[in-house]
PDB file of N, CA and C in Angstrom:
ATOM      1  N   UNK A   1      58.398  82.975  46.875  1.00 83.00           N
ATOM      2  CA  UNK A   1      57.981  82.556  48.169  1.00 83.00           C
ATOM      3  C   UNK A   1      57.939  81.035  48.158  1.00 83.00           C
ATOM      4  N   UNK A   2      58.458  80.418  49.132  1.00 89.00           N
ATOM      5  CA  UNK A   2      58.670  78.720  49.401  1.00 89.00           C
ATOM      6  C   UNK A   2      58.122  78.919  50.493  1.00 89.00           C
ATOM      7  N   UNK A   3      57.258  77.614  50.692  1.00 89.00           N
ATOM      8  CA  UNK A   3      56.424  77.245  51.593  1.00 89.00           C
ATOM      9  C   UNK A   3      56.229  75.566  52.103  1.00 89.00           C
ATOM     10  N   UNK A   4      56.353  75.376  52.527  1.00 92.00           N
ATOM     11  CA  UNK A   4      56.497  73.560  53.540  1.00 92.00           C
ATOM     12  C   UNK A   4      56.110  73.286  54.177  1.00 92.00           C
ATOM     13  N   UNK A   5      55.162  72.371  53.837  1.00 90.00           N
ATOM     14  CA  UNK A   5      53.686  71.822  54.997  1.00 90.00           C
ATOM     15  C   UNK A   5      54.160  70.173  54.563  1.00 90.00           C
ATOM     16  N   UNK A   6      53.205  69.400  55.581  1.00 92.00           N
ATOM     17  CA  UNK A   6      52.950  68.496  55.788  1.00 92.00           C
ATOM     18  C   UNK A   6      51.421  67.850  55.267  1.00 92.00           C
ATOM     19  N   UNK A   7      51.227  67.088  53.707  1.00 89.00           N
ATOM     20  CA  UNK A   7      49.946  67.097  54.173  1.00 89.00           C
ATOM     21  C   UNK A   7      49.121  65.984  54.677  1.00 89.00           C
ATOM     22  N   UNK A   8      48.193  66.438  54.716  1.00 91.00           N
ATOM     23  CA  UNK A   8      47.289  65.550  55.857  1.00 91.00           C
ATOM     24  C   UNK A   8      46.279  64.671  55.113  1.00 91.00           C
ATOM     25  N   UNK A   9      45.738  63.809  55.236  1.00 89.00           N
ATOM     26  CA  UNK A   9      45.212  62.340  54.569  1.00 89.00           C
ATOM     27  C   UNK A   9      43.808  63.169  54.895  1.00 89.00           C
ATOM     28  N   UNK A  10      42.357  62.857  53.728  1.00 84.00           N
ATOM     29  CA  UNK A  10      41.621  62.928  54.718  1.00 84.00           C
ATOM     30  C   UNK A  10      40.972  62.042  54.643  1.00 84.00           C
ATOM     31  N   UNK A  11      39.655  61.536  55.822  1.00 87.00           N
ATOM     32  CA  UNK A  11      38.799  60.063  55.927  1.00 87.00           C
ATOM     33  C   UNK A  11      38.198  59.773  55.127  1.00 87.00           C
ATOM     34  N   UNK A  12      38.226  58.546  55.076  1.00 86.00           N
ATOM     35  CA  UNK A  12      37.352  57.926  53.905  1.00 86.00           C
ATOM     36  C   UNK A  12      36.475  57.829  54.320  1.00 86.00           C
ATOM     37  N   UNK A  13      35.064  58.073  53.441  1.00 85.00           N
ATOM     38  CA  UNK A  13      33.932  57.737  53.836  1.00 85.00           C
ATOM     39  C   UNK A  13      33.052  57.559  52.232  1.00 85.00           C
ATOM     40  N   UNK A  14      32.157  57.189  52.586  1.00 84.00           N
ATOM     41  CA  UNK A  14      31.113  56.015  51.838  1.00 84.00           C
ATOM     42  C   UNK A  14      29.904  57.292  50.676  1.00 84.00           C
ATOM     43  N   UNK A  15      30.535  58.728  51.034  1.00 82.00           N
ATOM     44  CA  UNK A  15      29.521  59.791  50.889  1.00 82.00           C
ATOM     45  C   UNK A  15      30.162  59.991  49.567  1.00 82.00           C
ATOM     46  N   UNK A  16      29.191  60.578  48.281  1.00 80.00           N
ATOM     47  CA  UNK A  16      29.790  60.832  46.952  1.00 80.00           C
ATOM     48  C   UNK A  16      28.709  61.839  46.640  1.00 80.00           C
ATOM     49  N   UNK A  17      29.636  62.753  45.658  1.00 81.00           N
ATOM     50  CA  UNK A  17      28.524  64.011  44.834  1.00 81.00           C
ATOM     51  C   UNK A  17      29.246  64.102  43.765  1.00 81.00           C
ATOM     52  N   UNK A  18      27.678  63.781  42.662  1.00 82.00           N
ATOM     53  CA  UNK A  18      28.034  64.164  41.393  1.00 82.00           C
ATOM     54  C   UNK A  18      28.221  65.696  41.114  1.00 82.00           C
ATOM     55  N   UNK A  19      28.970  65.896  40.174  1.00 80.00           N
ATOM     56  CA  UNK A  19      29.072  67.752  39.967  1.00 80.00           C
ATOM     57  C   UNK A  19      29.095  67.451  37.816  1.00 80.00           C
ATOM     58  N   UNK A  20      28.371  68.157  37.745  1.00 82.00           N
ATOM     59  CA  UNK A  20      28.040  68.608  35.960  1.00 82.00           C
ATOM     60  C   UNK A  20      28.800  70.450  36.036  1.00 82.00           C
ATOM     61  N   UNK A  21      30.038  70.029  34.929  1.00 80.00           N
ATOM     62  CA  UNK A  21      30.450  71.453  34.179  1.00 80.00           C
ATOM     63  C   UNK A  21      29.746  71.822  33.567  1.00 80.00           C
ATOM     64  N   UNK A  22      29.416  72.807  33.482  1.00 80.00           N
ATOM     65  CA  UNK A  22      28.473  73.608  32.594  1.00 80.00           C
ATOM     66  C   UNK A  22      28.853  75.434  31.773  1.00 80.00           C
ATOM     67  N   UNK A  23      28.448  75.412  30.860  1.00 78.00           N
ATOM     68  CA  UNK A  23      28.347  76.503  30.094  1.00 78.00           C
ATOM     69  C   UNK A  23      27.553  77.891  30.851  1.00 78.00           C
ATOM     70  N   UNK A  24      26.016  77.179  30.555  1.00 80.00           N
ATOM     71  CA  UNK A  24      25.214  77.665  31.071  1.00 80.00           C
ATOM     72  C   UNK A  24      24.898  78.529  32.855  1.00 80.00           C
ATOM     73  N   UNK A  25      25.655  76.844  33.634  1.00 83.00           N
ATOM     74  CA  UNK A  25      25.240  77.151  34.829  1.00 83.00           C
ATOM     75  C   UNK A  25      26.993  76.962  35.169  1.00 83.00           C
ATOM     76  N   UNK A  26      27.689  77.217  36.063  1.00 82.00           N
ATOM     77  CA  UNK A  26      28.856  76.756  36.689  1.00 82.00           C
ATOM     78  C   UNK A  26      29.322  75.075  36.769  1.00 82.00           C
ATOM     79  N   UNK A  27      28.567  75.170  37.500  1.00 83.00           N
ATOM     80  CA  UNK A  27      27.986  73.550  37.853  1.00 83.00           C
ATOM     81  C   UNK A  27      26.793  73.229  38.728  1.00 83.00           C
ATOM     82  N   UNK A  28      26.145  71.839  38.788  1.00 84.00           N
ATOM     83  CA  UNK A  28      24.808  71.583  39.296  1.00 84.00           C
ATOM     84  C   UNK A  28      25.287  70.498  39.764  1.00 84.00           C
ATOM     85  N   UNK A  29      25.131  70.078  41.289  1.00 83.00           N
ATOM     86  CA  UNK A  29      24.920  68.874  42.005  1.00 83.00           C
ATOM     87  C   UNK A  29      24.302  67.842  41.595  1.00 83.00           C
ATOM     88  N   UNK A  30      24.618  66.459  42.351  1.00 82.00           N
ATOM     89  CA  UNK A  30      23.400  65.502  41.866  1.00 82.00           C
ATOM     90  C   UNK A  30      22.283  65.854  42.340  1.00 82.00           C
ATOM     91  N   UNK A  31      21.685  67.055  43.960  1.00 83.00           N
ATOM     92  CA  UNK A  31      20.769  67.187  44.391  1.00 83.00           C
ATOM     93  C   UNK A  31      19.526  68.066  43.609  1.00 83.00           C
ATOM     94  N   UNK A  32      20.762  69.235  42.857  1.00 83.00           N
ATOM     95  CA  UNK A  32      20.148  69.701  41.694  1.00 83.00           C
ATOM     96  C   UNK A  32      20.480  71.119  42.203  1.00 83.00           C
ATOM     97  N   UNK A  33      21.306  71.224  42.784  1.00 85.00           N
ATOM     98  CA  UNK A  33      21.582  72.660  42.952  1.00 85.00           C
ATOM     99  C   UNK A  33      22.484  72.971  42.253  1.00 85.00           C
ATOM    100  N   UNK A  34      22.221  74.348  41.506  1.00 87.00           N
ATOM    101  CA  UNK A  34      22.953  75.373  40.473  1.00 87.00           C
ATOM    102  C   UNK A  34      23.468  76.428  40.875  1.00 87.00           C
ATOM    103  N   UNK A  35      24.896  76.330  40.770  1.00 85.00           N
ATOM    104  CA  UNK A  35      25.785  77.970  40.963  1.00 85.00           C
ATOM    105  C   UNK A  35      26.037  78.431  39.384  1.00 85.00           C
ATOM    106  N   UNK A  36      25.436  79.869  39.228  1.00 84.00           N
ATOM    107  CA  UNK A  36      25.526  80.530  38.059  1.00 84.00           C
ATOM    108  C   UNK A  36      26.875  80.313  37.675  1.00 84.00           C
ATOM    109  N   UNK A  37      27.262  80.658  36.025  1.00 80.00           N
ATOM    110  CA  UNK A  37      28.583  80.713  35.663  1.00 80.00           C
ATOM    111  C   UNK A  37      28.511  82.455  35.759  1.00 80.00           C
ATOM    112  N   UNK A  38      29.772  82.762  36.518  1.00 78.00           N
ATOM    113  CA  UNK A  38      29.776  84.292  36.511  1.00 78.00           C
ATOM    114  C   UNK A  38      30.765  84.837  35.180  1.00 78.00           C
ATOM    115  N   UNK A  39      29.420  85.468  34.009  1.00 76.00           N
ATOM    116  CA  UNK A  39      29.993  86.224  33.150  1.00 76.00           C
ATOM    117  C   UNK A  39      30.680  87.316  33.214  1.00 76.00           C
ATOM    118  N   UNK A  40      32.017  87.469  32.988  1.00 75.00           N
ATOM    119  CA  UNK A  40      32.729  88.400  33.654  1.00 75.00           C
ATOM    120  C   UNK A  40      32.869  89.802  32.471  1.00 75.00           C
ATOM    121  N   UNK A  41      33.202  88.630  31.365  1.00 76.00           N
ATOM    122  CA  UNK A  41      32.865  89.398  29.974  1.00 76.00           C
ATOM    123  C   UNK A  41      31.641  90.799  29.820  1.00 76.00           C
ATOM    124  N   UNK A  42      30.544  90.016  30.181  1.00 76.00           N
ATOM    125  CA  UNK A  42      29.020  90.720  29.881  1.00 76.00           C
ATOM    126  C   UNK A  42      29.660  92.459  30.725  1.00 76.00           C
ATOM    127  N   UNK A  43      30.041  92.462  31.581  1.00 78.00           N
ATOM    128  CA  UNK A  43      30.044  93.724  32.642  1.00 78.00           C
ATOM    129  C   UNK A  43      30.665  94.564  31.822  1.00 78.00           C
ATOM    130  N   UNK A  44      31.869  94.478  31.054  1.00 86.00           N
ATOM    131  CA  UNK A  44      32.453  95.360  30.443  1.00 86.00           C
ATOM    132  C   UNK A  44      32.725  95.037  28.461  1.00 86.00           C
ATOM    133  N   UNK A  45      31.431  94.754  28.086  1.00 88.00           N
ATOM    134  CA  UNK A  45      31.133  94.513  26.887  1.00 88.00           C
ATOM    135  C   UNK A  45      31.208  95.473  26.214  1.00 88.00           C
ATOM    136  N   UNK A  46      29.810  96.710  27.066  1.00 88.00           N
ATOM    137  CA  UNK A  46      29.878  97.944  25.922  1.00 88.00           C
ATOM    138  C   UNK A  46      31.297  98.884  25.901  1.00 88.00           C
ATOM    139  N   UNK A  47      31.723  98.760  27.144  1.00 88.00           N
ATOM    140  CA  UNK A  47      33.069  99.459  27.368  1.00 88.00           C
ATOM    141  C   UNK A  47      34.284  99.188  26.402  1.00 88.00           C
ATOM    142  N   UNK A  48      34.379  97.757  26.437  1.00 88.00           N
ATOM    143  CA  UNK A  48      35.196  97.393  25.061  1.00 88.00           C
ATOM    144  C   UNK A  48      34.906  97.780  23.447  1.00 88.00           C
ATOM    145  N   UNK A  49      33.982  97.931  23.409  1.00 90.00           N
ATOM    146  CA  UNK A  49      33.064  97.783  22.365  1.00 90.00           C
ATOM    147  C   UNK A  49      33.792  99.497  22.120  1.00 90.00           C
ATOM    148  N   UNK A  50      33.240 100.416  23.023  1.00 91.00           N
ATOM    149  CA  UNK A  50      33.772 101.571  22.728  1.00 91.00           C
ATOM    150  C   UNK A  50      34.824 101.940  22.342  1.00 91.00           C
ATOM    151  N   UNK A  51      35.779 101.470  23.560  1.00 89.00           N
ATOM    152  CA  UNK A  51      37.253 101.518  23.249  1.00 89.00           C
ATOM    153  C   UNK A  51      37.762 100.614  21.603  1.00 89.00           C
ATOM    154  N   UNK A  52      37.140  99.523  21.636  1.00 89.00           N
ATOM    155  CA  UNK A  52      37.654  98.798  20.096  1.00 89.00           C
ATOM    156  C   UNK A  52      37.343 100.469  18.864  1.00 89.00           C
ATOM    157  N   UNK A  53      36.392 100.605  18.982  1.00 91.00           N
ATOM    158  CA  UNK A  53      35.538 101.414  17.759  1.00 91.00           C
ATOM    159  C   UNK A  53      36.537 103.407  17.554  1.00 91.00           C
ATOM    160  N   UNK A  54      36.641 103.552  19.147  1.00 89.00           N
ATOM    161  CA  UNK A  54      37.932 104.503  19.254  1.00 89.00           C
ATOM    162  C   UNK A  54      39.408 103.932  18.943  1.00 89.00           C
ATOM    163  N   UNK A  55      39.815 103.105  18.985  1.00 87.00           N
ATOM    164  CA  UNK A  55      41.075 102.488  18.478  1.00 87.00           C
ATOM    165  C   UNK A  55      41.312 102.447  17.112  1.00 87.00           C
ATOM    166  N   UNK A  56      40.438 101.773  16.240  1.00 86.00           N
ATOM    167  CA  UNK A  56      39.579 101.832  15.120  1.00 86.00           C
ATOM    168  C   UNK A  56      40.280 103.211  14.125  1.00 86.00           C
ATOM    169  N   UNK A  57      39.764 104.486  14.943  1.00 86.00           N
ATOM    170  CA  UNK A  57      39.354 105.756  14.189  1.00 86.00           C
ATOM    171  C   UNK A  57      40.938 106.418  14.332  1.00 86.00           C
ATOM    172  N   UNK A  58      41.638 105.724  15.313  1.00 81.00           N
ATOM    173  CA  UNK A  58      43.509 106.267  15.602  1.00 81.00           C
ATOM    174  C   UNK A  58      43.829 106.211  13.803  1.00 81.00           C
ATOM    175  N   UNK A  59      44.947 106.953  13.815  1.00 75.00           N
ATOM    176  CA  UNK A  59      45.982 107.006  12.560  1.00 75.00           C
ATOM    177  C   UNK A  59      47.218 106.462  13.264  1.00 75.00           C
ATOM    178  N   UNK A  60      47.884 105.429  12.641  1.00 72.00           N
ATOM    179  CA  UNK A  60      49.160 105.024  13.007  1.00 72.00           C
ATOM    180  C   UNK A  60      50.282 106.451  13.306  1.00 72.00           C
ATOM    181  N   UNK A  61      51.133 106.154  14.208  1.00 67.00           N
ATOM    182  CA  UNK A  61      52.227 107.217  14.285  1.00 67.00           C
ATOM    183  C   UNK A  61      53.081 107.106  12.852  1.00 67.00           C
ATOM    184  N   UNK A  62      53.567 108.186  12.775  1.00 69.00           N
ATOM    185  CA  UNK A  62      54.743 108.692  11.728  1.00 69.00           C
ATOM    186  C   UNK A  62      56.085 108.024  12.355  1.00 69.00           C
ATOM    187  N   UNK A  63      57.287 107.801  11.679  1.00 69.00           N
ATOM    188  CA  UNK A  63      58.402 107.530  12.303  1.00 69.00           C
ATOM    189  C   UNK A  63      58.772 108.454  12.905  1.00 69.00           C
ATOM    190  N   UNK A  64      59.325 109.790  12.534  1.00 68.00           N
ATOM    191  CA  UNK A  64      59.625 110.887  12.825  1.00 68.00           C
ATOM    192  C   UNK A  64      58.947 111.325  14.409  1.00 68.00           C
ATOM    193  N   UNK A  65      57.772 110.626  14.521  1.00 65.00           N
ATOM    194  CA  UNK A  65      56.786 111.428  15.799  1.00 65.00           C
ATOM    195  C   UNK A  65      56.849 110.546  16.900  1.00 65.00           C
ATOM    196  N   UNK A  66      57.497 108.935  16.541  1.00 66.00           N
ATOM    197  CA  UNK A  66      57.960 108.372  17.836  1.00 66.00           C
ATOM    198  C   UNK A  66      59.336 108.509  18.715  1.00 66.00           C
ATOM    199  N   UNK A  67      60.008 109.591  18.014  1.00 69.00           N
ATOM    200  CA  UNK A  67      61.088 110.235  18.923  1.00 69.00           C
ATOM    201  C   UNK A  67      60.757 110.751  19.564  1.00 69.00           C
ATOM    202  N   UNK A  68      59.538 111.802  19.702  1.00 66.00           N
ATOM    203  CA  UNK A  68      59.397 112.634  20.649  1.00 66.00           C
ATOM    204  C   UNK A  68      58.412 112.268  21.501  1.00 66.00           C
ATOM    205  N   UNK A  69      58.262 110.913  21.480  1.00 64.00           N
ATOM    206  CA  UNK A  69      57.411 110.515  22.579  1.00 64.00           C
ATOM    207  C   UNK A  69      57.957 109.676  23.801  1.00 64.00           C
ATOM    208  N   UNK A  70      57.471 110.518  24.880  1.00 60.00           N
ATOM    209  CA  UNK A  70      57.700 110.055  25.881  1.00 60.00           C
ATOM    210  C   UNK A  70      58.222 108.499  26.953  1.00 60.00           C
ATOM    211  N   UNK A  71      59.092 108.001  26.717  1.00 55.00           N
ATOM    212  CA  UNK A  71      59.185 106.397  27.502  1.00 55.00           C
ATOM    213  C   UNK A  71      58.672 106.142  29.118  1.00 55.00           C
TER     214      UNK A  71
END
């Protein structure tokens, strides 16, 4: 997909905000406001955790037994 705009300048003005990266928080303003960092990881931790520990307990395929598997 190609797309073609024109862009547009915007005004200058005299107004500035500090912003802090963060670990902890996302980032925090100079006013002092904090947007969480959204852990995306945490939601499906134990789920991985499971699946790793079932992966784990697999036996590798035989040569012989990847012919008859399905593509």
């Amino acid at each position: 997909m190609l797309y073609e705009f024109e862009p547009k300048s915007m005004p200058v003005t005299a107004k500035m905000v500090g912003i802090d990266l963060g670990l902890k928080s996302l980032f925090i303003t100079d006013i002092g406001e904090k947007v969480d960092n959204p852990r995306q990881t945490k939601r499906y931790e134990n789920k991985l955790a499971y699946l790793q520990r079932q992966l784990a307990k697999k036996k590798k395929a035989v040569k012989t037994a990847k012919r008859y598997v399905r593509k």
